[in-house]
Amino acid sequence: MRTEQDTLHATPCRECPLRRLPAIKTNTLDEIDFIQRQKTAEISYRAGAALVQEGQRDERLFTLLSGWAFRFKAMPDGRRQILNFLLPGDLIGMQGRLFDEAPHGVEALSTVTLCAFTRERTWDVFREYPELAYTLTWLCAHEERMIDDGLLSVGRRTALERVAMLIAHLWSRARQLEMLANGVLVFPPTQAHIADALGLSAVHTNRTLQILRKRGLLALANGVLSGVDELGLKRLARYDLPETSRPLY
Amino acid sequence: MRTEQDTLHATPCRECPLRRLPAIKTNTLDEIDFIQRQKTAEISYRAGAALVQEGQRDERLFTLLSGWAFRFKAMPDGRRQILNFLLPGDLIGMQGRLFDEAPHGVEALSTVTLCAFTRERTWDVFREYPELAYTLTWLCAHEERMIDDGLLSVGRRTALERVAMLIAHLWSRARQLEMLANGVLVFPPTQAHIADALGLSAVHTNRTLQILRKRGLLALANGVLSGVDELGLKRLARYDLPETSRPLY
DNA sequence: CGGAGTCTTGAGCCCGATCAACCGTGGTGG
DNA sequence: CCACCACGGTTGATCGGGCTCAAGACTCCG
């Protein structure tokens, strides 16, 4: 059930709020205008909307302008694995190559706004703006690295470590995107989402969160995350890699 | 301990055995010659050699010409997660972007031969050969899809389903790369590798393999895989996505 | 105020981990 | 040639982390 509300060009690319962030790669005005020309629509969906249907072709390619979403794979018997969470600036639909079926679904976690592009024109990027194509590839590689982290968590970390890792990771990303308002983050994923992302049951995810709360590593209630001890969580998760301080996009 | 044996240009790109495979994307002669010019060396390593050290910078970018390898992440306390297995045609070192530390290690499973390129020149690809850059991006997205599958397995499949899925997956890839010799595949990964790829213990992986053997779904002994019932394995793993019959690279 | 979705808590169980031998094979050096 | 050892595979016994089932509490919303 799509409640598309096509507000074309509501946000001119030159004034894109994401561009103000130090975590986002800067582009030349020329490049930005090119992106603006490629952009075919700006679409909003409600929480719970299916942005990409698993196993279906979709001619469009999106960029997440605002809100939360997640990529997932489902099995015929109902089991579901969340592959990663999507935050503003993330690409949607890159993996499902030109004319291929989407190998995964994408669902909105909150009200989201997407910038839509057509797949066909992707080719123009490579021909006319190699610098942007380079960025595109980099984004793809970057997403892969995040999934690698997720795979390590699900494969080799305990439940406590997994939850700690995920919260620390999302908190860190949200921070870099300046989504925090004095130590508080609106956090749309439910415990069931966290469970599906970590390969845990919802019940055990709940108990695990309580332990982290009792240890004073985080506070999570009513869709609001706060009191996050990022370092403590990462230490608990045995995540010793240095924080990337460089621009992310 | 590297036993590099630099046999530059031992395999001219025009005669690359991989190009004969229908699963590999075709390129124009012009593109192939460009690749040939970019190629700086052809290097062989023995099984067990570290092709990429975790957390270390490496200026080089590789292509796996022959042999098996795997990407992995290790935790300080010795836990290890294999992210995916690499077969001929796979790229090595794409994720560890220009001047970044490698976020994962890569190790040879068998004797391998690599084609080496320098990272700096990657940029030339984007500027001069957009078609190749496009392929590069596609390869990256393709690898991500495979990791997505792995994540689903580790997160939501039972041990039996995981092993079935992995064997079916590797068998399918090897088949498309024409690595099978009348129903038999030389299979370098040990049970410990399989365990590390699936988030299982080595002991339980052993017991699980025995069940699959007893059910007549596969035969695996002495580094040789055979008698693989690919469909049976995929059915067991609840893998119902249609086989991709299109070219892979 | 009812209902749906989310969170919480308890009890019991099972899948897969861990610990500990033991076997077979192949390589190495005395 | 054989003693030795390292490594991969196999087997048994036991343990425990996380699952399942089930019920109840809270929150939000129409």
mmCIF file of N, CA and C in Angstrom, chain A residues 98-168:
data_model
loop_
_atom_site.group_PDB
_atom_site.id
_atom_site.type_symbol
_atom_site.label_atom_id
_atom_site.label_comp_id
_atom_site.label_asym_id
_atom_site.label_seq_id
_atom_site.Cartn_x
_atom_site.Cartn_y
_atom_site.Cartn_z
ATOM 1 N N LEU A 98 20.515 -3.577 -12.803
ATOM 2 C CA LEU A 98 19.744 -3.323 -14.011
ATOM 3 C C LEU A 98 18.922 -4.537 -14.472
ATOM 4 N N PHE A 99 17.614 -4.424 -14.390
ATOM 5 C CA PHE A 99 16.747 -5.464 -14.947
ATOM 6 C C PHE A 99 16.808 -6.782 -14.181
ATOM 7 N N ASP A 100 17.390 -6.764 -13.022
ATOM 8 C CA ASP A 100 17.375 -7.970 -12.217
ATOM 9 C C ASP A 100 16.284 -7.835 -11.168
ATOM 10 N N GLU A 101 15.901 -8.960 -10.649
ATOM 11 C CA GLU A 101 14.954 -8.905 -9.545
ATOM 12 C C GLU A 101 15.687 -8.490 -8.282
ATOM 13 N N ALA A 102 14.978 -7.766 -7.447
ATOM 14 C CA ALA A 102 15.578 -7.350 -6.187
ATOM 15 C C ALA A 102 15.824 -8.583 -5.332
ATOM 16 N N PRO A 103 17.051 -8.760 -4.878
ATOM 17 C CA PRO A 103 17.362 -9.928 -4.074
ATOM 18 C C PRO A 103 16.972 -9.739 -2.614
ATOM 19 N N HIS A 104 16.378 -8.617 -2.311
ATOM 20 C CA HIS A 104 15.998 -8.346 -0.925
ATOM 21 C C HIS A 104 14.903 -7.294 -0.920
ATOM 22 N N GLY A 105 14.200 -7.195 0.183
ATOM 23 C CA GLY A 105 13.184 -6.168 0.307
ATOM 24 C C GLY A 105 13.727 -4.978 1.076
ATOM 25 N N VAL A 106 13.064 -3.854 0.942
ATOM 26 C CA VAL A 106 13.409 -2.670 1.726
ATOM 27 C C VAL A 106 12.120 -2.110 2.305
ATOM 28 N N GLU A 107 12.127 -1.838 3.584
ATOM 29 C CA GLU A 107 10.921 -1.363 4.262
ATOM 30 C C GLU A 107 11.227 -0.118 5.074
ATOM 31 N N ALA A 108 10.276 0.799 5.102
ATOM 32 C CA ALA A 108 10.448 2.030 5.875
ATOM 33 C C ALA A 108 10.203 1.767 7.351
ATOM 34 N N LEU A 109 11.055 2.319 8.204
ATOM 35 C CA LEU A 109 10.894 2.173 9.653
ATOM 36 C C LEU A 109 10.197 3.391 10.245
ATOM 37 N N SER A 110 10.331 4.491 9.550
ATOM 38 C CA SER A 110 9.687 5.728 9.976
ATOM 39 C C SER A 110 9.136 6.359 8.711
ATOM 40 N N THR A 111 8.540 7.508 8.827
ATOM 41 C CA THR A 111 8.218 8.244 7.623
ATOM 42 C C THR A 111 9.536 8.533 6.918
ATOM 43 N N VAL A 112 9.596 8.234 5.637
ATOM 44 C CA VAL A 112 10.840 8.462 4.911
ATOM 45 C C VAL A 112 10.590 9.326 3.676
ATOM 46 N N THR A 113 11.616 10.013 3.256
ATOM 47 C CA THR A 113 11.564 10.738 1.995
ATOM 48 C C THR A 113 12.694 10.227 1.121
ATOM 49 N N LEU A 114 12.342 9.872 -0.101
ATOM 50 C CA LEU A 114 13.333 9.334 -1.028
ATOM 51 C C LEU A 114 13.511 10.241 -2.226
ATOM 52 N N CYS A 115 14.739 10.316 -2.720
ATOM 53 C CA CYS A 115 14.976 10.940 -4.013
ATOM 54 C C CYS A 115 15.037 9.804 -5.021
ATOM 55 N N ALA A 116 14.228 9.891 -6.070
ATOM 56 C CA ALA A 116 14.148 8.796 -7.035
ATOM 57 C C ALA A 116 14.943 9.108 -8.294
ATOM 58 N N PHE A 117 15.614 8.085 -8.795
ATOM 59 C CA PHE A 117 16.334 8.184 -10.063
ATOM 60 C C PHE A 117 15.944 6.980 -10.900
ATOM 61 N N THR A 118 16.102 7.063 -12.193
ATOM 62 C CA THR A 118 15.810 5.866 -12.988
ATOM 63 C C THR A 118 17.101 5.126 -13.238
ATOM 64 N N ARG A 119 16.980 3.824 -13.176
ATOM 65 C CA ARG A 119 18.131 2.965 -13.364
ATOM 66 C C ARG A 119 18.821 3.182 -14.706
ATOM 67 N N GLU A 120 18.004 3.350 -15.724
ATOM 68 C CA GLU A 120 18.567 3.485 -17.070
ATOM 69 C C GLU A 120 19.626 4.572 -17.131
ATOM 70 N N ARG A 121 19.354 5.633 -16.420
ATOM 71 C CA ARG A 121 20.266 6.779 -16.523
ATOM 72 C C ARG A 121 21.526 6.597 -15.703
ATOM 73 N N THR A 122 21.605 5.510 -14.959
ATOM 74 C CA THR A 122 22.805 5.257 -14.181
ATOM 75 C C THR A 122 24.025 5.301 -15.083
ATOM 76 N N TRP A 123 23.803 4.783 -16.263
ATOM 77 C CA TRP A 123 24.895 4.720 -17.220
ATOM 78 C C TRP A 123 25.468 6.094 -17.535
ATOM 79 N N ASP A 124 24.581 7.102 -17.570
ATOM 80 C CA ASP A 124 25.035 8.469 -17.851
ATOM 81 C C ASP A 124 26.084 8.904 -16.840
ATOM 82 N N VAL A 125 25.880 8.506 -15.601
ATOM 83 C CA VAL A 125 26.822 8.885 -14.548
ATOM 84 C C VAL A 125 28.219 8.417 -14.917
ATOM 85 N N PHE A 126 28.304 7.164 -15.327
ATOM 86 C CA PHE A 126 29.616 6.600 -15.626
ATOM 87 C C PHE A 126 30.265 7.264 -16.830
ATOM 88 N N ARG A 127 29.421 7.618 -17.814
ATOM 89 C CA ARG A 127 29.980 8.194 -19.025
ATOM 90 C C ARG A 127 30.365 9.648 -18.814
ATOM 91 N N GLU A 128 29.504 10.382 -18.109
ATOM 92 C CA GLU A 128 29.704 11.828 -18.047
ATOM 93 C C GLU A 128 30.395 12.317 -16.770
ATOM 94 N N TYR A 129 30.191 11.604 -15.666
ATOM 95 C CA TYR A 129 30.750 12.078 -14.406
ATOM 96 C C TYR A 129 31.497 10.975 -13.664
ATOM 97 N N PRO A 130 32.664 10.640 -14.177
ATOM 98 C CA PRO A 130 33.433 9.546 -13.572
ATOM 99 C C PRO A 130 33.657 9.746 -12.077
ATOM 100 N N GLU A 131 33.777 10.994 -11.676
ATOM 101 C CA GLU A 131 34.002 11.254 -10.256
ATOM 102 C C GLU A 131 32.824 10.758 -9.419
ATOM 103 N N LEU A 132 31.619 10.987 -9.954
ATOM 104 C CA LEU A 132 30.430 10.525 -9.243
ATOM 105 C C LEU A 132 30.331 9.004 -9.284
ATOM 106 N N ALA A 133 30.706 8.439 -10.410
ATOM 107 C CA ALA A 133 30.679 6.979 -10.543
ATOM 108 C C ALA A 133 31.603 6.358 -9.510
ATOM 109 N N TYR A 134 32.723 7.004 -9.339
ATOM 110 C CA TYR A 134 33.707 6.554 -8.355
ATOM 111 C C TYR A 134 33.079 6.549 -6.960
ATOM 112 N N THR A 135 32.388 7.625 -6.646
ATOM 113 C CA THR A 135 31.709 7.736 -5.357
ATOM 114 C C THR A 135 30.675 6.632 -5.198
ATOM 115 N N LEU A 136 29.967 6.360 -6.293
ATOM 116 C CA LEU A 136 28.940 5.316 -6.287
ATOM 117 C C LEU A 136 29.559 3.976 -5.910
ATOM 118 N N THR A 137 30.671 3.673 -6.541
ATOM 119 C CA THR A 137 31.365 2.417 -6.251
ATOM 120 C C THR A 137 31.834 2.400 -4.813
ATOM 121 N N TRP A 138 32.321 3.541 -4.364
ATOM 122 C CA TRP A 138 32.801 3.627 -3.000
ATOM 123 C C TRP A 138 31.677 3.373 -2.008
ATOM 124 N N LEU A 139 30.518 3.955 -2.295
ATOM 125 C CA LEU A 139 29.354 3.762 -1.434
ATOM 126 C C LEU A 139 29.006 2.291 -1.336
ATOM 127 N N CYS A 140 29.078 1.635 -2.476
ATOM 128 C CA CYS A 140 28.763 0.219 -2.540
ATOM 129 C C CYS A 140 29.735 -0.570 -1.684
ATOM 130 N N ALA A 141 31.017 -0.266 -1.822
ATOM 131 C CA ALA A 141 32.038 -0.957 -1.044
ATOM 132 C C ALA A 141 31.858 -0.665 0.439
ATOM 133 N N HIS A 142 31.442 0.552 0.729
ATOM 134 C CA HIS A 142 31.249 0.945 2.115
ATOM 135 C C HIS A 142 30.108 0.166 2.756
ATOM 136 N N GLU A 143 29.037 0.008 2.009
ATOM 137 C CA GLU A 143 27.910 -0.768 2.538
ATOM 138 C C GLU A 143 28.339 -2.203 2.780
ATOM 139 N N GLU A 144 29.139 -2.716 1.863
ATOM 140 C CA GLU A 144 29.605 -4.090 2.033
ATOM 141 C C GLU A 144 30.395 -4.237 3.328
ATOM 142 N N ARG A 145 31.205 -3.250 3.637
ATOM 143 C CA ARG A 145 31.987 -3.322 4.864
ATOM 144 C C ARG A 145 31.095 -3.361 6.093
ATOM 145 N N MET A 146 29.983 -2.627 6.017
ATOM 146 C CA MET A 146 29.074 -2.638 7.163
ATOM 147 C C MET A 146 28.402 -3.997 7.306
ATOM 148 N N ILE A 147 28.083 -4.610 6.185
ATOM 149 C CA ILE A 147 27.467 -5.931 6.255
ATOM 150 C C ILE A 147 28.476 -6.947 6.771
ATOM 151 N N ASP A 148 29.734 -6.787 6.392
ATOM 152 C CA ASP A 148 30.789 -7.642 6.922
ATOM 153 C C ASP A 148 30.781 -7.585 8.447
ATOM 154 N N ASP A 149 30.670 -6.380 8.979
ATOM 155 C CA ASP A 149 30.617 -6.228 10.428
ATOM 156 C C ASP A 149 29.425 -6.971 11.002
ATOM 157 N N GLY A 150 28.292 -6.826 10.326
ATOM 158 C CA GLY A 150 27.090 -7.516 10.781
ATOM 159 C C GLY A 150 27.267 -9.019 10.777
ATOM 160 N N LEU A 151 27.917 -9.510 9.736
ATOM 161 C CA LEU A 151 28.138 -10.951 9.625
ATOM 162 C C LEU A 151 29.039 -11.454 10.751
ATOM 163 N N LEU A 152 30.052 -10.682 11.059
ATOM 164 C CA LEU A 152 30.931 -11.056 12.181
ATOM 165 C C LEU A 152 30.121 -11.131 13.468
ATOM 166 N N SER A 153 29.267 -10.150 13.686
ATOM 167 C CA SER A 153 28.441 -10.121 14.890
ATOM 168 C C SER A 153 27.562 -11.360 14.983
ATOM 169 N N VAL A 154 26.796 -11.583 13.930
ATOM 170 C CA VAL A 154 25.826 -12.675 13.951
ATOM 171 C C VAL A 154 26.526 -14.024 14.026
ATOM 172 N N GLY A 155 27.683 -14.117 13.369
ATOM 173 C CA GLY A 155 28.370 -15.395 13.346
ATOM 174 C C GLY A 155 29.155 -15.708 14.603
ATOM 175 N N ARG A 156 29.781 -14.707 15.174
ATOM 176 C CA ARG A 156 30.742 -14.998 16.233
ATOM 177 C C ARG A 156 30.565 -14.264 17.550
ATOM 178 N N ARG A 157 29.634 -13.332 17.640
ATOM 179 C CA ARG A 157 29.468 -12.633 18.908
ATOM 180 C C ARG A 157 28.315 -13.229 19.718
ATOM 181 N N THR A 158 28.391 -13.083 21.038
ATOM 182 C CA THR A 158 27.290 -13.515 21.895
ATOM 183 C C THR A 158 26.148 -12.510 21.765
ATOM 184 N N ALA A 159 24.997 -12.879 22.309
ATOM 185 C CA ALA A 159 23.832 -11.998 22.219
ATOM 186 C C ALA A 159 24.147 -10.622 22.804
ATOM 187 N N LEU A 160 24.789 -10.617 23.966
ATOM 188 C CA LEU A 160 25.100 -9.348 24.624
ATOM 189 C C LEU A 160 26.011 -8.495 23.741
ATOM 190 N N GLU A 161 27.029 -9.121 23.201
ATOM 191 C CA GLU A 161 27.958 -8.405 22.328
ATOM 192 C C GLU A 161 27.260 -7.893 21.072
ATOM 193 N N ARG A 162 26.372 -8.704 20.539
ATOM 194 C CA ARG A 162 25.684 -8.292 19.305
ATOM 195 C C ARG A 162 24.851 -7.045 19.515
ATOM 196 N N VAL A 163 24.050 -7.061 20.573
ATOM 197 C CA VAL A 163 23.193 -5.907 20.824
ATOM 198 C C VAL A 163 24.060 -4.681 21.089
ATOM 199 N N ALA A 164 25.090 -4.851 21.896
ATOM 200 C CA ALA A 164 25.992 -3.736 22.193
ATOM 201 C C ALA A 164 26.576 -3.169 20.903
ATOM 202 N N MET A 165 27.026 -4.048 20.051
ATOM 203 C CA MET A 165 27.639 -3.642 18.790
ATOM 204 C C MET A 165 26.654 -2.872 17.916
ATOM 205 N N LEU A 166 25.462 -3.415 17.784
ATOM 206 C CA LEU A 166 24.474 -2.774 16.913
ATOM 207 C C LEU A 166 24.104 -1.384 17.407
ATOM 208 N N ILE A 167 23.847 -1.275 18.699
ATOM 209 C CA ILE A 167 23.472 0.033 19.243
ATOM 210 C C ILE A 167 24.624 1.024 19.068
ATOM 211 N N ALA A 168 25.823 0.588 19.376
ATOM 212 C CA ALA A 168 26.980 1.468 19.228
ATOM 213 C C ALA A 168 27.130 1.904 17.770
#
